[in-house]
PDB file of C-alpha atoms and ligand atoms in Angstrom:
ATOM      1  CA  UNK O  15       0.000   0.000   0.000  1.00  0.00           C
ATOM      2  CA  UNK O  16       0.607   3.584   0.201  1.00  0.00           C
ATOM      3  CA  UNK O  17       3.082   4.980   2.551  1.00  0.00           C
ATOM      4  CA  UNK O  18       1.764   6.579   5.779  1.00  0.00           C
ATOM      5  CA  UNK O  19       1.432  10.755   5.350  1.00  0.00           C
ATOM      6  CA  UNK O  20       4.666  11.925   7.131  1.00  0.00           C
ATOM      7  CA  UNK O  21       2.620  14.447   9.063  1.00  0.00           C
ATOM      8  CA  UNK O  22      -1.266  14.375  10.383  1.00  0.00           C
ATOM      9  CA  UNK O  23      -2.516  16.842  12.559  1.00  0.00           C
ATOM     10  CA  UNK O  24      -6.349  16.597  13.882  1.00  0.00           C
ATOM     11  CA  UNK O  25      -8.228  18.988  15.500  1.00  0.00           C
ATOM     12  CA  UNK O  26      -4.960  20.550  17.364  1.00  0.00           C
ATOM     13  CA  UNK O  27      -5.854  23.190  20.011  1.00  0.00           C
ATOM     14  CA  UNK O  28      -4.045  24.566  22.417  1.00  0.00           C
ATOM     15  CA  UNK O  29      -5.183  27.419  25.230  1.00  0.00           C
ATOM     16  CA  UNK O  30      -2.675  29.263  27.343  1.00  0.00           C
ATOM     17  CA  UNK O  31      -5.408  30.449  29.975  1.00  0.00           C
ATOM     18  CA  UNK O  32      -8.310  32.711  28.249  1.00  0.00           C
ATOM     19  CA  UNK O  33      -5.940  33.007  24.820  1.00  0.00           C
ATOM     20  CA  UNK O  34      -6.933  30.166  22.435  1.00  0.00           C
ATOM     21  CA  UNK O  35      -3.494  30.182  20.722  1.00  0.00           C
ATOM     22  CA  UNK O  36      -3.981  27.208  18.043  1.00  0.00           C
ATOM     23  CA  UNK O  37      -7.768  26.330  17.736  1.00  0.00           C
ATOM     24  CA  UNK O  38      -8.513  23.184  15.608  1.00  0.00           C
ATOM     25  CA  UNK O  39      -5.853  22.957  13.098  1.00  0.00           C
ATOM     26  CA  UNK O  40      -5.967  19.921  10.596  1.00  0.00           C
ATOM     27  CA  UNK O  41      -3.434  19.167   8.354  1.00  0.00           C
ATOM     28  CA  UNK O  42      -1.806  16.403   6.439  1.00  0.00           C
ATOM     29  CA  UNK O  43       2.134  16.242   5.051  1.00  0.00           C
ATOM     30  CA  UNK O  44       2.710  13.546   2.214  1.00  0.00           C
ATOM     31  CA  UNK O  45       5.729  11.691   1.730  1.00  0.00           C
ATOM     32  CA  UNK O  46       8.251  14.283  -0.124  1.00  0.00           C
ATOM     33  CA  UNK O  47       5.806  17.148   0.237  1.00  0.00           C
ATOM     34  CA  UNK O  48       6.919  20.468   0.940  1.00  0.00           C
ATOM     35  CA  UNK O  49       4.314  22.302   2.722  1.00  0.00           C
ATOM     36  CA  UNK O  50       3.935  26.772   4.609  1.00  0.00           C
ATOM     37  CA  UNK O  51       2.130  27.662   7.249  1.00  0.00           C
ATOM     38  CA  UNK O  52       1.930  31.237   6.712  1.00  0.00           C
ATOM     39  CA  UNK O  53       0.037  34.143   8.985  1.00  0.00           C
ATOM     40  CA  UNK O  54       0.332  37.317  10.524  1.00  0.00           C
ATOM     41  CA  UNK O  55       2.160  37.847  14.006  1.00  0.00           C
ATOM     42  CA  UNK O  56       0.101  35.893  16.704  1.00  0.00           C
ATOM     43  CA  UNK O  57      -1.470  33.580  14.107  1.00  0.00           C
ATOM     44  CA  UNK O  58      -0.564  30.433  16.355  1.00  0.00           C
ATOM     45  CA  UNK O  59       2.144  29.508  13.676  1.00  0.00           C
ATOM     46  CA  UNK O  60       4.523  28.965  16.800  1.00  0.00           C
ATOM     47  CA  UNK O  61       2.789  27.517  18.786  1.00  0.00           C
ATOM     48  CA  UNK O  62       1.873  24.739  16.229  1.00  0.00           C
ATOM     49  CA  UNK O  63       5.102  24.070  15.475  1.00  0.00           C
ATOM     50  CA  UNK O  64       6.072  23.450  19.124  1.00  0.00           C
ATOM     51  CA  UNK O  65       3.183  20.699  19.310  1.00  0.00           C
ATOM     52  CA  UNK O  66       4.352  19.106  16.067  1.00  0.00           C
ATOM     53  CA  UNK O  67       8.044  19.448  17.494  1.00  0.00           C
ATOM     54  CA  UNK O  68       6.916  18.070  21.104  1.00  0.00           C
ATOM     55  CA  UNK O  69       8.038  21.090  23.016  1.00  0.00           C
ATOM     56  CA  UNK O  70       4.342  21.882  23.801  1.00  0.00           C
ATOM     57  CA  UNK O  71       1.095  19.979  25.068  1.00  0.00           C
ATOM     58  CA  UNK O  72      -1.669  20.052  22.737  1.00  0.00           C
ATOM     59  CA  UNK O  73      -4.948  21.003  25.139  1.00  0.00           C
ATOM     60  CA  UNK O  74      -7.173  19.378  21.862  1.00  0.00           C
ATOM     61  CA  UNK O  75      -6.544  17.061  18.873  1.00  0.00           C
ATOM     62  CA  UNK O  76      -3.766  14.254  17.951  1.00  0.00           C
ATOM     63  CA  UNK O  77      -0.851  14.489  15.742  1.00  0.00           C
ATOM     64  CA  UNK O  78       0.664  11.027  13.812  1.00  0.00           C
ATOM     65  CA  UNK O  79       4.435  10.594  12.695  1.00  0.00           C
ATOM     66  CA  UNK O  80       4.598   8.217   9.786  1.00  0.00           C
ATOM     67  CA  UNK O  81       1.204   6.563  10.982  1.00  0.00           C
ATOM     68  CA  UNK O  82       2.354   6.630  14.347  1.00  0.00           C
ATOM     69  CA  UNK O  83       0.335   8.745  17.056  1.00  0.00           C
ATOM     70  CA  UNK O  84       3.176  10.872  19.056  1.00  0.00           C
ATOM     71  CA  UNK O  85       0.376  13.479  20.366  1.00  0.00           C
ATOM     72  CA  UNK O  86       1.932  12.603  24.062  1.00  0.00           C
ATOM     73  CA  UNK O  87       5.530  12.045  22.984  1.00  0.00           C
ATOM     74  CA  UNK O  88       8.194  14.431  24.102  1.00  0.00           C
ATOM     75  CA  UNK O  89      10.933  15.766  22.199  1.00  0.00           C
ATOM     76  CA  UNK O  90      13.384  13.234  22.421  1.00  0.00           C
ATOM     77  CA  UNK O  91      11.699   9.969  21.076  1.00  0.00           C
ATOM     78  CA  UNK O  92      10.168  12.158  18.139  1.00  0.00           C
ATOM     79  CA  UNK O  93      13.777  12.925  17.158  1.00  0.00           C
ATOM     80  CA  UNK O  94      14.348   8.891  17.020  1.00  0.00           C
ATOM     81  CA  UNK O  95      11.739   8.636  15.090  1.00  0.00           C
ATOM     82  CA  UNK O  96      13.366  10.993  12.512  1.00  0.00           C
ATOM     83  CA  UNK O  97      12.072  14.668  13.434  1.00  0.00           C
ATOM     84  CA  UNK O  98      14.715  16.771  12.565  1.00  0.00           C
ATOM     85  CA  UNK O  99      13.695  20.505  13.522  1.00  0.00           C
ATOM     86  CA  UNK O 100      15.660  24.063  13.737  1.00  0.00           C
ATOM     87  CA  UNK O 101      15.077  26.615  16.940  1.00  0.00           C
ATOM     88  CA  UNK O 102      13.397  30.247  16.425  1.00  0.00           C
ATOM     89  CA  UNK O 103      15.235  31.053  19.529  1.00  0.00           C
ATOM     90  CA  UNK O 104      19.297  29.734  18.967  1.00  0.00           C
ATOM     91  CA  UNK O 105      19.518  26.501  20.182  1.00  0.00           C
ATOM     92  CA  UNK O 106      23.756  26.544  19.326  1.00  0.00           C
ATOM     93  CA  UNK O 107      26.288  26.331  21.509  1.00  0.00           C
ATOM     94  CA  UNK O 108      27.140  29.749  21.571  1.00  0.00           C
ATOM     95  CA  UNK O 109      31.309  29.540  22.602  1.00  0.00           C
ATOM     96  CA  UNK O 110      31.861  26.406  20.629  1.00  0.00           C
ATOM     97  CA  UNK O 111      32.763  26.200  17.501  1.00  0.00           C
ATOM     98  CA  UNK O 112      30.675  25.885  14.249  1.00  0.00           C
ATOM     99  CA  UNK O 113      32.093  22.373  13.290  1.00  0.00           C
ATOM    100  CA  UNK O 114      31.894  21.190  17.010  1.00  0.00           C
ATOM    101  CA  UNK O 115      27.838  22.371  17.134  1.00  0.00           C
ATOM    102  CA  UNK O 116      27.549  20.397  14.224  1.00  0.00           C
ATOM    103  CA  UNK O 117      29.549  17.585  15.337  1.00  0.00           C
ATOM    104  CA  UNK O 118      27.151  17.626  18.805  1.00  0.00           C
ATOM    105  CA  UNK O 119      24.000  17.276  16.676  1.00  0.00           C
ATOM    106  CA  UNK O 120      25.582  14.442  14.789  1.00  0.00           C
ATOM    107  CA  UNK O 121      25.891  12.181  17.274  1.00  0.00           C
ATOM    108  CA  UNK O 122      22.624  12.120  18.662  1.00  0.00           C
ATOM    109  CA  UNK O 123      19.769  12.591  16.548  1.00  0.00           C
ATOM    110  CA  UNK O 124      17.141   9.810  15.126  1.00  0.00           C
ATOM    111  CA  UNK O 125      17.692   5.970  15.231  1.00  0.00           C
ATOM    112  CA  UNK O 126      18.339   6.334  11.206  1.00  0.00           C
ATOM    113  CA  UNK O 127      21.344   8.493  12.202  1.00  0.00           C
ATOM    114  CA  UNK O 128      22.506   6.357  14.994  1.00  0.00           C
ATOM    115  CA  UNK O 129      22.629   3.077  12.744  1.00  0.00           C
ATOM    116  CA  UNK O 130      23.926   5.129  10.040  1.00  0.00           C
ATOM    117  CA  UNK O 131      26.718   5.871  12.547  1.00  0.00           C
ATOM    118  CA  UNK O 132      27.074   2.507  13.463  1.00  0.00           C
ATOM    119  CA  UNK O 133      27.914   1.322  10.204  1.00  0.00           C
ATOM    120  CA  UNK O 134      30.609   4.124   9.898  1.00  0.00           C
ATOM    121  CA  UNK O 135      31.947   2.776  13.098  1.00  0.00           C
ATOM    122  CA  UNK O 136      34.504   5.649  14.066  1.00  0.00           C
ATOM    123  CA  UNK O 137      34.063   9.428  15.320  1.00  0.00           C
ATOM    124  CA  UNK O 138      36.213  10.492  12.873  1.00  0.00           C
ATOM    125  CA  UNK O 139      33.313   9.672  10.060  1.00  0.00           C
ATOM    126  CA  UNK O 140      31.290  12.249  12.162  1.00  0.00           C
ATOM    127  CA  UNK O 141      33.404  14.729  11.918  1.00  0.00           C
ATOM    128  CA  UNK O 142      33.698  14.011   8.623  1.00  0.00           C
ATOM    129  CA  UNK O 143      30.532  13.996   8.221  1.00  0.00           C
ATOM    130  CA  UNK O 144      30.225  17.170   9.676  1.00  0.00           C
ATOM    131  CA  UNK O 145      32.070  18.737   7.242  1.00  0.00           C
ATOM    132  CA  UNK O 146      30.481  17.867   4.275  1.00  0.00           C
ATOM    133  CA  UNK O 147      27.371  19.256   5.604  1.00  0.00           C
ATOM    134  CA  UNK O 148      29.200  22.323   6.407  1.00  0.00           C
ATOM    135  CA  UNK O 149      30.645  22.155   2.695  1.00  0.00           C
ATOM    136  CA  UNK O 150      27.295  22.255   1.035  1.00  0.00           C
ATOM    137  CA  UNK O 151      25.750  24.582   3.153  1.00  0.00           C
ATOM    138  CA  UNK O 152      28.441  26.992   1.857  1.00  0.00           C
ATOM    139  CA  UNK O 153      29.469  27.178   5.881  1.00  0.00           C
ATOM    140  CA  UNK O 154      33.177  25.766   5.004  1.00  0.00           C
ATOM    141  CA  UNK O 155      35.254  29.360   5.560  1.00  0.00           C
ATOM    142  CA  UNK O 156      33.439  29.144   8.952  1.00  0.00           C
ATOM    143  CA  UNK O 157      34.156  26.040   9.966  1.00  0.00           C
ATOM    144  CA  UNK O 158      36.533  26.701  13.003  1.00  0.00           C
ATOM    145  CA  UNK O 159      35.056  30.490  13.813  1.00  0.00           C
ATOM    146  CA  UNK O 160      32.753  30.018  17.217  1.00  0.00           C
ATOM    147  CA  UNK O 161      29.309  30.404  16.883  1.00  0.00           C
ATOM    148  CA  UNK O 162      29.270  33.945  18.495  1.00  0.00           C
ATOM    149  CA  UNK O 163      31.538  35.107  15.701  1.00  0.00           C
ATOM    150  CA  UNK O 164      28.568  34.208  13.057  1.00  0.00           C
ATOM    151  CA  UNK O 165      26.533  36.757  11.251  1.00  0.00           C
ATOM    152  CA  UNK O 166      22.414  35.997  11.931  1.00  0.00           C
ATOM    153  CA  UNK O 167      22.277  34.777   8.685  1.00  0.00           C
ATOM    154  CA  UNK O 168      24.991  32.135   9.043  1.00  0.00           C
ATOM    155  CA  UNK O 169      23.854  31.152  12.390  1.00  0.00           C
ATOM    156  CA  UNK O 170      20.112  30.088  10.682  1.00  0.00           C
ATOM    157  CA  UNK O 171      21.924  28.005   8.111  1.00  0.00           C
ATOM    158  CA  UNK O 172      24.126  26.256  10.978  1.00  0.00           C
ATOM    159  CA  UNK O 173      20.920  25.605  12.919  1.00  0.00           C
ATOM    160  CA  UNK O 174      19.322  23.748   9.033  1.00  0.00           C
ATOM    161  CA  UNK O 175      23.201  22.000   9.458  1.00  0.00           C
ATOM    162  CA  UNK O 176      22.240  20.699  12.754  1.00  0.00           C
ATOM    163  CA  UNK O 177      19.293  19.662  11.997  1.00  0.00           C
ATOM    164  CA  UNK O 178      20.076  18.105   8.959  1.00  0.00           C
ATOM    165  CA  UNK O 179      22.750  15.763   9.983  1.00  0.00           C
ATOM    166  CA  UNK O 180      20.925  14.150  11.759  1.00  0.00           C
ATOM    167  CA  UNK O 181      19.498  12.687   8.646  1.00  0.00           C
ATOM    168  CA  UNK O 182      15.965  13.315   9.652  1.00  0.00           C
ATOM    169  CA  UNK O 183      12.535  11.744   7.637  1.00  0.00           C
ATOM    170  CA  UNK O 184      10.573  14.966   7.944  1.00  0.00           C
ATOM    171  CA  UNK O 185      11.695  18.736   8.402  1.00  0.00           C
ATOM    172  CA  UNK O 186      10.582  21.434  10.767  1.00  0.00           C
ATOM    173  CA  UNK O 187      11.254  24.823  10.088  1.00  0.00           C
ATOM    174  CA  UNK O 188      10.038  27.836  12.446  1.00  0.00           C
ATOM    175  CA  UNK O 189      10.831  30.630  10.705  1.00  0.00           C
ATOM    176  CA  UNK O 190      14.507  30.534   9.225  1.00  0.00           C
ATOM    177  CA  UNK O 191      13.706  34.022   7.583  1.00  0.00           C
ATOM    178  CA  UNK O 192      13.244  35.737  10.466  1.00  0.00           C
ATOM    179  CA  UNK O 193      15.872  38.428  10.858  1.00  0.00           C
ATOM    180  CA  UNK O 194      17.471  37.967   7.981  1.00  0.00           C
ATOM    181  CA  UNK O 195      18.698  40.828   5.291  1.00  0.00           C
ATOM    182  CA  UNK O 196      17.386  40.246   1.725  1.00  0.00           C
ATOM    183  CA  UNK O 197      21.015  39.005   0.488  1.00  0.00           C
ATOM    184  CA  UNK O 198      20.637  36.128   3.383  1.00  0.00           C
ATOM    185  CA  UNK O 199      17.393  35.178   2.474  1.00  0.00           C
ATOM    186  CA  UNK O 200      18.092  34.825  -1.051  1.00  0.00           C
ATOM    187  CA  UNK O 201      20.896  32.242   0.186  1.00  0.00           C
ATOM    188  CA  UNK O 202      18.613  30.780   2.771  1.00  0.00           C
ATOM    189  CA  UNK O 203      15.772  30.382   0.100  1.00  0.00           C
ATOM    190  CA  UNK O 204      18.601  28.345  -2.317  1.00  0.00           C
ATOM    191  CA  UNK O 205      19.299  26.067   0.516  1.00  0.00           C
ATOM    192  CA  UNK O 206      16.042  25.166   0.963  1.00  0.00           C
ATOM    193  CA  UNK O 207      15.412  24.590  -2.774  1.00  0.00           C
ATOM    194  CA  UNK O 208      18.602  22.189  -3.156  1.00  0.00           C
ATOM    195  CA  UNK O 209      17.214  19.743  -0.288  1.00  0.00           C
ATOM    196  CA  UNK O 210      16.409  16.439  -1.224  1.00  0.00           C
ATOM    197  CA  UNK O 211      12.816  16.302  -3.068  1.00  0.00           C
ATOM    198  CA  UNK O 212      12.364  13.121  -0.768  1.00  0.00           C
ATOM    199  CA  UNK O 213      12.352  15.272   2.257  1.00  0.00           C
ATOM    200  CA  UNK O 214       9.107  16.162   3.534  1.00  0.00           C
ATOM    201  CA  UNK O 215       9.252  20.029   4.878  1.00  0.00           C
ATOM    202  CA  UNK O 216       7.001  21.809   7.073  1.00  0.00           C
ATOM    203  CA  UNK O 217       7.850  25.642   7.062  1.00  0.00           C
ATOM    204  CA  UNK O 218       6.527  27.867   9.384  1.00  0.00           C
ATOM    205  CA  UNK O 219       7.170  31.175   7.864  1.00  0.00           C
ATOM    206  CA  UNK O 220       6.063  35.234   8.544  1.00  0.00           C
ATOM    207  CA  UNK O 221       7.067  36.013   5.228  1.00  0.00           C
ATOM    208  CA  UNK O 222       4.789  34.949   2.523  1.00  0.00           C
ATOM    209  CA  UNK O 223       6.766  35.483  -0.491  1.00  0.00           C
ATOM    210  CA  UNK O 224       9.322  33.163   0.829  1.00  0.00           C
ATOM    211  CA  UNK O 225       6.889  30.523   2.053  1.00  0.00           C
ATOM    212  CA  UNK O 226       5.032  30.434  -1.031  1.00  0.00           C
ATOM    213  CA  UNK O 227       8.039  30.203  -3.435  1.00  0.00           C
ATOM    214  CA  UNK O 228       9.162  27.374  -2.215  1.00  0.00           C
ATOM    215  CA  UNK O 229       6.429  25.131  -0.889  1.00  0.00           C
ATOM    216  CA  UNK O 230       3.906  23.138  -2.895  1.00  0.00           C
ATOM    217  CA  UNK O 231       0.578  24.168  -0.662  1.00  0.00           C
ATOM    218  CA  UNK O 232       0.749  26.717   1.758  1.00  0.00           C
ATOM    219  CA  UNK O 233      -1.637  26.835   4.949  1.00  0.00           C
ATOM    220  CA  UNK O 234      -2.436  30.367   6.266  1.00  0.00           C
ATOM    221  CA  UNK O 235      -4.245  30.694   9.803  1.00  0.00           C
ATOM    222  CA  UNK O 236      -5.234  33.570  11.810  1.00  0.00           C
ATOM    223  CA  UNK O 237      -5.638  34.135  15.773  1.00  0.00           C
ATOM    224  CA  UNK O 238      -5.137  30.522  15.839  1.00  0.00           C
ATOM    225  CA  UNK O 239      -7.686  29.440  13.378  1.00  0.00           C
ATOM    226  CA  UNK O 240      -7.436  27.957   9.549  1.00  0.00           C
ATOM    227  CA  UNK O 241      -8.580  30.605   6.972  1.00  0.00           C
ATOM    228  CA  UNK O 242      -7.199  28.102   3.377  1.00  0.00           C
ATOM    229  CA  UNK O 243      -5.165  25.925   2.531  1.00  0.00           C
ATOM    230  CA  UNK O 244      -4.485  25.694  -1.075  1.00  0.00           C
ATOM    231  CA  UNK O 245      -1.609  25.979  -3.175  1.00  0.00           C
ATOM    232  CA  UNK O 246       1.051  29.036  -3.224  1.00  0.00           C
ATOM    233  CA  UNK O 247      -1.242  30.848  -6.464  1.00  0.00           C
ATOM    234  CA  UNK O 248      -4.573  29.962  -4.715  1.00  0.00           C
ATOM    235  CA  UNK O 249      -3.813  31.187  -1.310  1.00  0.00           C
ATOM    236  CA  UNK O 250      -1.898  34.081  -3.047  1.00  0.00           C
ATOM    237  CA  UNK O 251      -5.482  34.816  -4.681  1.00  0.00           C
ATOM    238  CA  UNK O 252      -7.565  33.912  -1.440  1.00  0.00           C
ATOM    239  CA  UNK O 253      -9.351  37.188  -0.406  1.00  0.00           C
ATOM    240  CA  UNK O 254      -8.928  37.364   3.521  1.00  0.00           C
ATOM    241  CA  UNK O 255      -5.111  36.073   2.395  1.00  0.00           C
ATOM    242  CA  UNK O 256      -4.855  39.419   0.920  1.00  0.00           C
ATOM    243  CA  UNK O 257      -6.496  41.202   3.766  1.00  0.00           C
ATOM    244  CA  UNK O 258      -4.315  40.275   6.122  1.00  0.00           C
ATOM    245  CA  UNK O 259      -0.886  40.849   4.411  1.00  0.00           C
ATOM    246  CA  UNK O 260      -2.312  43.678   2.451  1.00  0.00           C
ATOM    247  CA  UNK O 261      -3.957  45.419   5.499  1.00  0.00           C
ATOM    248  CA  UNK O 262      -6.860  45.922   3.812  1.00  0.00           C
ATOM    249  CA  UNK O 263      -9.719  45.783   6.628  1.00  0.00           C
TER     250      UNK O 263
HETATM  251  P1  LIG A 311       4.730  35.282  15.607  1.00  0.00           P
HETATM  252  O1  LIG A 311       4.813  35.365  14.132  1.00  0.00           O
HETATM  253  O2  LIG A 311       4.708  36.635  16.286  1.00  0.00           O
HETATM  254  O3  LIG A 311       5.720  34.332  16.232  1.00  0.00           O
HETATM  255  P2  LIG A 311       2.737  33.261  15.831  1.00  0.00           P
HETATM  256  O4  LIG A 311       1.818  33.123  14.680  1.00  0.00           O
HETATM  257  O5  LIG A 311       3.870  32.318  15.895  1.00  0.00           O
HETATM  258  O6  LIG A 311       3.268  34.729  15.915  1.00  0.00           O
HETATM  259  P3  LIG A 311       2.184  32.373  18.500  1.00  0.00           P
HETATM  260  O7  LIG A 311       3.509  32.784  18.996  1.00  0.00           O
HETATM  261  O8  LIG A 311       1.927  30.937  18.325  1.00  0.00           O
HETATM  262  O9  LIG A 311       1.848  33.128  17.139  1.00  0.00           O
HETATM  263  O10 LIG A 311       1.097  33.009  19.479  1.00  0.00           O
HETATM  264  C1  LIG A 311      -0.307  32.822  19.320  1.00  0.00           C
HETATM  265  C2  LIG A 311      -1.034  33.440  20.508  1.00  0.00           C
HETATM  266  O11 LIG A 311      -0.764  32.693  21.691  1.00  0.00           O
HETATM  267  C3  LIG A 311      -0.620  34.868  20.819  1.00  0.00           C
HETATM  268  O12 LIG A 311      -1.781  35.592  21.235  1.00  0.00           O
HETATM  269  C4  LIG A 311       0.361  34.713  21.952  1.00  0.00           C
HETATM  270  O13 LIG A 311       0.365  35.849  22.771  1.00  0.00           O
HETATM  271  C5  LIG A 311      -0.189  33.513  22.700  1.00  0.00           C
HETATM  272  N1  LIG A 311       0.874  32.739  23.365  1.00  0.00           N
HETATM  273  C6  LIG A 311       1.888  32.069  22.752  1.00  0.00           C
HETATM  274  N2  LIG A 311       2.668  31.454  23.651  1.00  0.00           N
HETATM  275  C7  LIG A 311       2.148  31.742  24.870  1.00  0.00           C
HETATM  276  C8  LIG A 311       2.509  31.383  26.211  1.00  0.00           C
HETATM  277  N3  LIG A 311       3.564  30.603  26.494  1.00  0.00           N
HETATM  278  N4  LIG A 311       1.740  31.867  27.223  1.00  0.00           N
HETATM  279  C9  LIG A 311       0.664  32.634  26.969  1.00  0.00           C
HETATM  280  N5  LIG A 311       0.256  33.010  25.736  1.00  0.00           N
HETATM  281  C10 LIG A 311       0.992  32.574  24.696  1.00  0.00           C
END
């Protein structure tokens, strides 16, 4: 049969005392699909991506890894299971240096990466390892710089290193944009685009031009609730999409 979606989410909710943050959110990733969630500040874009990443409690709903229910699993176990996810607040090691972050994230990681270690038997592969990610990430001038010495744009595409060596089944991404000057989101954007097609992506992402160009359907909520989900021209077109990121209420 088919393969299991990489990604269902069912009637999520979550209230943080009388704010209804997320409020029944369905949506379904398929194998190698790239998929937005797109909205204006306070949509509940966060705080859906912290349910789907484990570092929050959904109050309503269920969410399924590769057919697998992980609605109560914490972060740790959904990393085994191959969640590989980046940090809107740095997660890096700030006095360490860039190869060493990456080397860090190596070693643990998803049972995938583990056995994929295994096989490679020695810690030199994950260094090596380590810098070949670094190497196509364009990160190899920076390899032995520590991570305070990166610019904010370098330090985004260290965090997609870090999660990507750990040679994840299904991406997370909580808004790599934000912060970043035109020239590093143009470099960000490329990144993105030269990930394996077999990858499924969820992006959470503020800025819609960015989320739509490189997703194949885009989600866009607002205070916590769905408004369409569609692909990047339809929800370009969708009315109250236009509203909200035109202003025009
Ligand atoms: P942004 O683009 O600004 O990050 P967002 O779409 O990610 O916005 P969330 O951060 O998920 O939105 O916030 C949704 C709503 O939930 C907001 O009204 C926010 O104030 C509230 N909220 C989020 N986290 C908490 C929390 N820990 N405690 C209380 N309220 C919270």
């Amino acid at each position: 049969g088919a393969a299991a979606p990489a990604l269902v989410v069912t009637g999520l909710g979550k209230r943080y005392g009388g704010v209804q943050a997320v409020d029944g959110i369905s949506l379904e990733l398929a194998a190698g699909e790239r998929m937005g969630v797109i909205g204006p500040n306070g949509a509940g874009k966060t705080t859906l991506f912290k349910m789907i990443a484990g570092d929050v409690a959904p109050t309503t709903g269920t969410i399924e890894l590769f057919g697998r229910d992980v609605t109560h699993m914490s972060t740790a176990p959904r990393a085994r299971l191959g969640v590989g996810r980046t940090f809107q607040v740095s997660n890096l090691f700030r006095d360490m240096s860039v190869l060493d972050n990456v080397r860090v994230a190596a070693r643990g990681g998803s049972s995938k990466a583990r056995a994929f270690w295994r096989t490679q038997g020695m810690t030199d592969d994950v260094t090596r390892e380590s810098i070949l990610m670094l190497d196509s990430l364009g990160l190899t001038g920076r390899r032995d710089d520590t991570v305070a010495d990166l610019s904010h744009g370098e330090k985004r595409q260290l965090e997609i290193a870090m999660a990507l060596v750990s040679h994840p089944s299904i991406l997370l991404l909580d808004e790599p944009a934000a912060g970043l000057s035109a020239a590093e989101r143009a470099t960000l954007r490329q990144l993105i685009e030269e990930l394996p097609r077999t990858l499924p992506i969820l992006l959470i992402e503020h800025d819609m031009t960015l989320a739509l160009g490189l997703t194949d359907r885009v989600m866009c909520m607002e205070n916590g609730r769905h408004v369409v989900t569609g692909t990047p021209d339809e929800v370009r077109e969708h009315p109250t999409v236009k509203e909200i990121y035109l202003g025009r209420r």
